[in-house]
Amino acid sequence: MKKPILVVGNWKMHLNTQEASTLVHRLSQSIKVHRSVEVVIAPSLLSLQPLSLEIDRRKFRLAAQDAYFKDEGAFTGEVSFTMLRDLVHYSIVGHSSRRISFNETLEVVREKVNAAVRNGIVPILCVGETKEEHDAGETKQVLHDQVTSAISGLTSEDIRDVVVAYEPVWAIGTGDPEKPESIKRNIDYIRMQVRELYGETAASEVRLLYGASVEPDFVHGILSIEGVDGLLVGGASLNHKQFAAIIDGAYQIAITRS
Ligand code: 13P
């Protein structure tokens, strides 16, 4: 059976709990229940608990934006995947904000992917090249290193549920997504890395998302690219009209795909 198109809203460090609740309420009014589109929101850690009590579970699932890889212990300021396991279905792991602003290494990202899976949380592993790496023609090398190191501790069973989001860092927040032909090339390349490590079945089941400057007008074009299984949306997911329009665009594509 075909998996639903996955649309994830990453709210980053925006919205307090009251604002998050208001946005969920508005979104809930604007979107319909579609079996063919799975909508996930990733609010701040602080809003996860209240939202888990408020959301209509037929419409939304929750994701954390990050968590620590140890299950418990003397790690002041951190929250573990173990603590989140009953609260979220997914967790973003290795977002470029974390890699760049918080110096998350390949090893840390791998530990976090393992910790998420160990705790029954589906990782949404973010990979993508910076502007410098893009300009230097290093995209494939970066994708290879980020993908293979992050998933190498998983079994071929684990890998089937994993989501990988390709986010070219240089296109995030610019209003200008990457061109469809290079999205296709890079998505194909990521799937090939999974195939080489885990075989054809795993490669065909792993879901690959595109993220960076996804806005309603671009949804049709991006989701028409073969191999793109969904979207990771930043800024536009903070606006209920835009996010609802993105979800609607995904639904239109899901109808044509089925
Ligand atoms: P924008 O959609 O704002 O470019 O952000 C993309 C992103 O980083 C989502 O994780």
CSV table of C-alpha atoms and ligand atoms in Angstrom, one decimal:
chain,number,residue,atom,x,y,z
A,1,MET,CA,0.0,0.0,0.0
A,2,LYS,CA,1.2,3.5,-0.8
A,3,LYS,CA,2.3,5.5,2.2
A,4,PRO,CA,0.5,8.8,2.7
A,5,ILE,CA,2.3,12.0,1.6
A,6,LEU,CA,4.0,13.4,4.8
A,7,VAL,CA,3.8,17.1,5.5
A,8,VAL,CA,5.8,18.3,8.5
A,9,GLY,CA,5.7,21.8,10.0
A,10,ASN,CA,8.8,22.7,11.8
A,11,TRP,CA,7.9,25.7,14.0
A,12,LYS,CA,11.5,26.1,15.2
A,13,MET,CA,11.9,28.5,18.1
A,14,HIS,CA,8.7,30.4,17.4
A,15,LEU,CA,5.3,30.6,19.3
A,16,ASN,CA,4.8,30.4,23.0
A,17,THR,CA,2.3,27.7,24.3
A,18,GLN,CA,-0.7,30.1,23.9
A,19,GLU,CA,0.2,31.0,20.3
A,20,ALA,CA,0.9,27.4,19.5
A,21,SER,CA,-2.5,26.4,20.8
A,22,THR,CA,-4.2,29.2,18.7
A,23,LEU,CA,-2.4,28.1,15.6
A,24,VAL,CA,-3.4,24.5,16.0
A,25,HIS,CA,-6.9,25.5,16.6
A,26,ARG,CA,-7.0,27.6,13.4
A,27,LEU,CA,-5.3,24.8,11.4
A,28,SER,CA,-7.7,22.3,12.7
A,29,GLN,CA,-10.6,24.4,11.4
A,30,SER,CA,-8.9,24.8,7.9
A,31,ILE,CA,-7.8,21.3,7.2
A,32,LYS,CA,-9.8,18.2,6.5
A,33,VAL,CA,-9.0,14.6,7.5
A,34,HIS,CA,-7.2,13.0,4.6
A,35,ARG,CA,-6.0,9.4,4.7
A,36,SER,CA,-3.6,10.2,1.9
A,37,VAL,CA,-1.8,13.0,3.6
A,38,GLU,CA,-0.2,12.7,7.1
A,39,VAL,CA,0.3,16.1,8.8
A,40,VAL,CA,2.9,16.4,11.5
A,41,ILE,CA,3.7,19.5,13.6
A,42,ALA,CA,6.9,20.1,15.5
A,43,PRO,CA,6.3,22.8,18.0
A,44,SER,CA,8.7,23.8,20.8
A,45,LEU,CA,9.3,21.3,23.4
A,46,LEU,CA,7.3,23.4,25.9
A,47,SER,CA,4.2,23.1,23.7
A,48,LEU,CA,4.3,19.4,23.1
A,49,GLN,CA,2.5,18.4,26.3
A,50,PRO,CA,-0.5,20.8,26.1
A,51,LEU,CA,-0.8,20.3,22.3
A,52,SER,CA,-0.9,16.5,22.8
A,53,LEU,CA,-4.1,17.0,24.8
A,54,GLU,CA,-5.6,19.4,22.3
A,55,ILE,CA,-5.0,18.0,18.9
A,56,ASP,CA,-7.4,16.1,16.8
A,57,ARG,CA,-5.4,12.9,16.3
A,58,ARG,CA,-7.1,12.2,13.0
A,59,LYS,CA,-5.6,15.4,11.6
A,60,PHE,CA,-2.2,15.8,13.3
A,61,ARG,CA,0.7,13.9,14.7
A,62,LEU,CA,3.3,15.5,16.9
A,63,ALA,CA,7.1,15.7,16.4
A,64,ALA,CA,9.8,16.9,18.7
A,65,GLN,CA,12.5,19.2,17.1
A,66,ASP,CA,15.3,17.5,18.9
A,67,ALA,CA,16.1,15.5,22.1
A,68,TYR,CA,19.2,14.2,23.8
A,69,PHE,CA,20.5,10.7,23.0
A,70,LYS,CA,21.0,9.4,26.6
A,71,ASP,CA,17.9,7.9,28.0
A,72,GLU,CA,18.3,9.5,31.5
A,73,GLY,CA,21.0,10.8,33.8
A,74,ALA,CA,22.8,13.9,35.0
A,75,PHE,CA,22.5,16.0,31.9
A,76,THR,CA,21.2,19.3,33.1
A,77,GLY,CA,19.0,21.1,30.6
A,78,GLU,CA,18.4,18.1,28.3
A,79,VAL,CA,15.2,16.1,27.6
A,80,SER,CA,15.5,12.5,26.4
A,81,PHE,CA,13.7,10.6,23.7
A,82,THR,CA,12.6,8.3,26.5
A,83,MET,CA,10.8,11.2,28.1
A,84,LEU,CA,9.1,12.0,24.8
A,85,ARG,CA,8.1,8.5,23.8
A,86,ASP,CA,4.4,8.7,24.8
A,87,LEU,CA,4.1,12.3,23.6
A,88,VAL,CA,5.4,12.3,20.0
A,89,HIS,CA,5.3,10.0,17.0
A,90,TYR,CA,8.3,11.6,15.3
A,91,SER,CA,11.4,13.6,16.1
A,92,ILE,CA,13.4,15.8,13.8
A,93,VAL,CA,17.1,14.8,14.2
A,94,GLY,CA,20.2,16.6,12.8
A,95,HIS,CA,18.4,19.8,11.5
A,96,SER,CA,20.9,22.2,10.0
A,97,SER,CA,20.2,24.6,12.9
A,98,ARG,CA,21.5,22.0,15.3
A,99,ARG,CA,24.5,21.0,13.2
A,100,ILE,CA,25.5,24.6,12.6
A,101,SER,CA,24.5,26.6,15.7
A,102,PHE,CA,25.0,23.8,18.2
A,103,ASN,CA,27.9,22.0,16.5
A,104,GLU,CA,26.2,18.6,16.3
A,105,THR,CA,28.6,16.2,14.7
A,106,LEU,CA,27.9,13.2,12.6
A,107,GLU,CA,28.5,11.0,15.6
A,108,VAL,CA,26.0,13.0,17.8
A,109,VAL,CA,23.4,12.8,15.0
A,110,ARG,CA,23.9,9.0,14.7
A,111,GLU,CA,23.5,8.6,18.5
A,112,LYS,CA,20.2,10.6,18.3
A,113,VAL,CA,18.9,8.6,15.4
A,114,ASN,CA,19.6,5.4,17.4
A,115,ALA,CA,18.1,6.8,20.5
A,116,ALA,CA,14.9,7.8,18.7
A,117,VAL,CA,14.5,4.4,17.2
A,118,ARG,CA,15.3,2.7,20.5
A,119,ASN,CA,12.5,4.6,22.1
A,120,GLY,CA,10.0,3.9,19.3
A,121,ILE,CA,10.1,7.4,17.9
A,122,VAL,CA,10.5,7.8,14.1
A,123,PRO,CA,13.4,10.0,13.3
A,124,ILE,CA,13.1,12.7,10.6
A,125,LEU,CA,16.8,12.9,9.7
A,126,CYS,CA,17.7,16.2,8.1
A,127,VAL,CA,20.6,16.3,5.7
A,128,GLY,CA,21.8,18.9,3.2
A,129,GLU,CA,24.7,21.0,2.1
A,130,THR,CA,25.6,24.5,3.1
A,131,LYS,CA,26.2,27.3,0.5
A,132,GLU,CA,29.9,26.8,0.7
A,133,GLU,CA,29.6,23.1,0.1
A,134,HIS,CA,27.1,23.6,-2.7
A,135,ASP,CA,29.4,26.2,-4.4
A,136,ALA,CA,32.4,23.9,-4.0
A,137,GLY,CA,30.5,21.0,-5.7
A,138,GLU,CA,30.6,18.9,-2.5
A,139,THR,CA,26.8,18.1,-2.3
A,140,LYS,CA,27.1,14.4,-3.0
A,141,GLN,CA,30.0,13.9,-0.6
A,142,VAL,CA,28.0,15.8,2.2
A,143,LEU,CA,24.9,13.8,1.6
A,144,HIS,CA,26.8,10.5,1.5
A,145,ASP,CA,28.5,11.3,4.8
A,146,GLN,CA,25.4,12.6,6.6
A,147,VAL,CA,23.2,9.8,5.4
A,148,THR,CA,25.4,6.8,5.8
A,149,SER,CA,26.9,7.8,9.2
A,150,ALA,CA,23.4,8.6,10.6
A,151,ILE,CA,21.7,5.3,9.6
A,152,SER,CA,24.6,2.9,9.9
A,153,GLY,CA,23.6,1.7,13.4
A,154,LEU,CA,20.1,0.7,12.3
A,155,THR,CA,18.8,-2.7,11.3
A,156,SER,CA,17.1,-3.2,7.9
A,157,GLU,CA,13.8,-3.5,9.9
A,158,ASP,CA,14.4,-0.1,11.6
A,159,ILE,CA,15.3,1.7,8.4
A,160,ARG,CA,12.0,1.1,6.8
A,161,ASP,CA,10.2,3.6,9.1
A,162,VAL,CA,12.9,6.2,9.0
A,163,VAL,CA,12.2,9.5,7.2
A,164,VAL,CA,15.1,11.5,5.6
A,165,ALA,CA,14.5,15.2,4.8
A,166,TYR,CA,16.7,16.7,2.2
A,167,GLU,CA,17.1,20.4,3.1
A,168,PRO,CA,19.7,22.4,1.1
A,169,VAL,CA,20.8,24.8,3.8
A,170,TRP,CA,21.5,27.6,1.3
A,171,ALA,CA,17.8,27.6,0.2
A,172,ILE,CA,16.3,27.6,3.7
A,173,GLY,CA,14.3,30.8,4.5
A,174,THR,CA,15.1,32.4,1.1
A,175,GLY,CA,11.7,32.0,-0.5
A,176,ASP,CA,13.5,30.3,-3.4
A,177,PRO,CA,13.5,26.5,-3.3
A,178,GLU,CA,16.1,24.4,-5.1
A,179,LYS,CA,15.4,23.6,-8.8
A,180,PRO,CA,13.3,20.5,-9.4
A,181,GLU,CA,16.1,18.7,-11.4
A,182,SER,CA,18.6,19.1,-8.6
A,183,ILE,CA,16.0,18.1,-5.9
A,184,LYS,CA,15.5,14.9,-8.0
A,185,ARG,CA,19.2,14.3,-8.4
A,186,ASN,CA,19.8,14.6,-4.7
A,187,ILE,CA,16.8,12.7,-3.5
A,188,ASP,CA,17.8,9.9,-5.9
A,189,TYR,CA,21.2,10.0,-4.5
A,190,ILE,CA,20.0,9.7,-0.9
A,191,ARG,CA,17.8,6.7,-1.9
A,192,MET,CA,20.8,5.1,-3.5
A,193,GLN,CA,22.7,5.4,-0.2
A,194,VAL,CA,19.9,3.6,1.6
A,195,ARG,CA,19.8,0.9,-1.2
A,196,GLU,CA,23.5,0.3,-1.0
A,197,LEU,CA,23.4,-0.2,2.8
A,198,TYR,CA,20.1,-2.0,3.2
A,199,GLY,CA,18.9,-3.2,-0.2
A,200,GLU,CA,16.0,-2.5,-2.5
A,201,THR,CA,13.0,-3.0,-0.1
A,202,ALA,CA,14.4,-0.7,2.5
A,203,ALA,CA,15.2,1.9,-0.2
A,204,SER,CA,11.7,1.8,-1.6
A,205,GLU,CA,10.1,2.1,1.8
A,206,VAL,CA,12.1,4.9,3.4
A,207,ARG,CA,10.3,8.2,3.0
A,208,LEU,CA,12.2,11.1,1.6
A,209,LEU,CA,11.1,14.7,2.1
A,210,TYR,CA,12.2,18.0,0.6
A,211,GLY,CA,12.5,21.0,2.8
A,212,ALA,CA,13.7,24.7,2.2
A,213,SER,CA,11.4,27.5,1.2
A,214,VAL,CA,8.3,25.3,0.7
A,215,GLU,CA,5.4,27.7,0.0
A,216,PRO,CA,1.9,26.9,-1.4
A,217,ASP,CA,2.9,27.9,-5.0
A,218,PHE,CA,5.7,25.4,-5.1
A,219,VAL,CA,3.9,22.4,-3.7
A,220,HIS,CA,2.7,21.0,-6.9
A,221,GLY,CA,6.1,21.2,-8.6
A,222,ILE,CA,8.0,19.7,-5.8
A,223,LEU,CA,5.6,16.8,-5.0
A,224,SER,CA,5.4,16.0,-8.7
A,225,ILE,CA,9.1,15.0,-8.6
A,226,GLU,CA,9.3,11.2,-8.5
A,227,GLY,CA,10.8,10.0,-5.2
A,228,VAL,CA,9.7,13.0,-3.1
A,229,ASP,CA,7.4,11.5,-0.5
A,230,GLY,CA,6.6,14.7,1.4
A,231,LEU,CA,7.6,18.1,2.6
A,232,LEU,CA,9.4,19.7,5.6
A,233,VAL,CA,8.0,23.2,6.0
A,234,GLY,CA,9.5,26.0,8.1
A,235,GLY,CA,8.2,29.5,7.9
A,236,ALA,CA,5.1,28.8,5.9
A,237,SER,CA,3.9,26.3,8.6
A,238,LEU,CA,3.6,29.2,11.1
A,239,ASN,CA,0.8,30.7,9.0
A,240,HIS,CA,-2.4,28.7,9.1
A,241,LYS,CA,-3.6,29.8,5.7
A,242,GLN,CA,-0.3,29.0,4.0
A,243,PHE,CA,0.1,25.7,5.8
A,244,ALA,CA,-3.4,24.6,5.1
A,245,ALA,CA,-2.8,25.5,1.4
A,246,ILE,CA,0.3,23.4,1.4
A,247,ILE,CA,-1.6,20.4,2.9
A,248,ASP,CA,-4.4,20.9,0.3
A,249,GLY,CA,-1.8,21.0,-2.5
A,250,ALA,CA,-0.4,17.7,-1.1
A,251,TYR,CA,-3.9,16.2,-1.1
A,252,GLN,CA,-4.4,17.2,-4.8
A,253,ILE,CA,-1.2,15.4,-5.7
A,254,ALA,CA,-2.2,12.4,-3.6
A,255,ILE,CA,-5.4,12.1,-5.6
A,256,THR,CA,-3.5,12.1,-8.9
A,257,ARG,CA,-1.0,9.5,-7.5
A,258,SER,CA,-3.6,7.0,-6.3
B,1,13P,P1,11.8,27.3,5.5
B,1,13P,O1,10.6,26.5,5.0
B,1,13P,O2,11.4,28.5,6.3
B,1,13P,O3,12.8,27.6,4.4
B,1,13P,O4,12.5,26.3,6.5
B,1,13P,C1,12.9,25.0,6.1
B,1,13P,C2,13.3,24.3,7.3
B,1,13P,O5,14.4,24.5,7.8
B,1,13P,C3,12.4,23.3,7.9
B,1,13P,O6,13.0,22.4,8.8
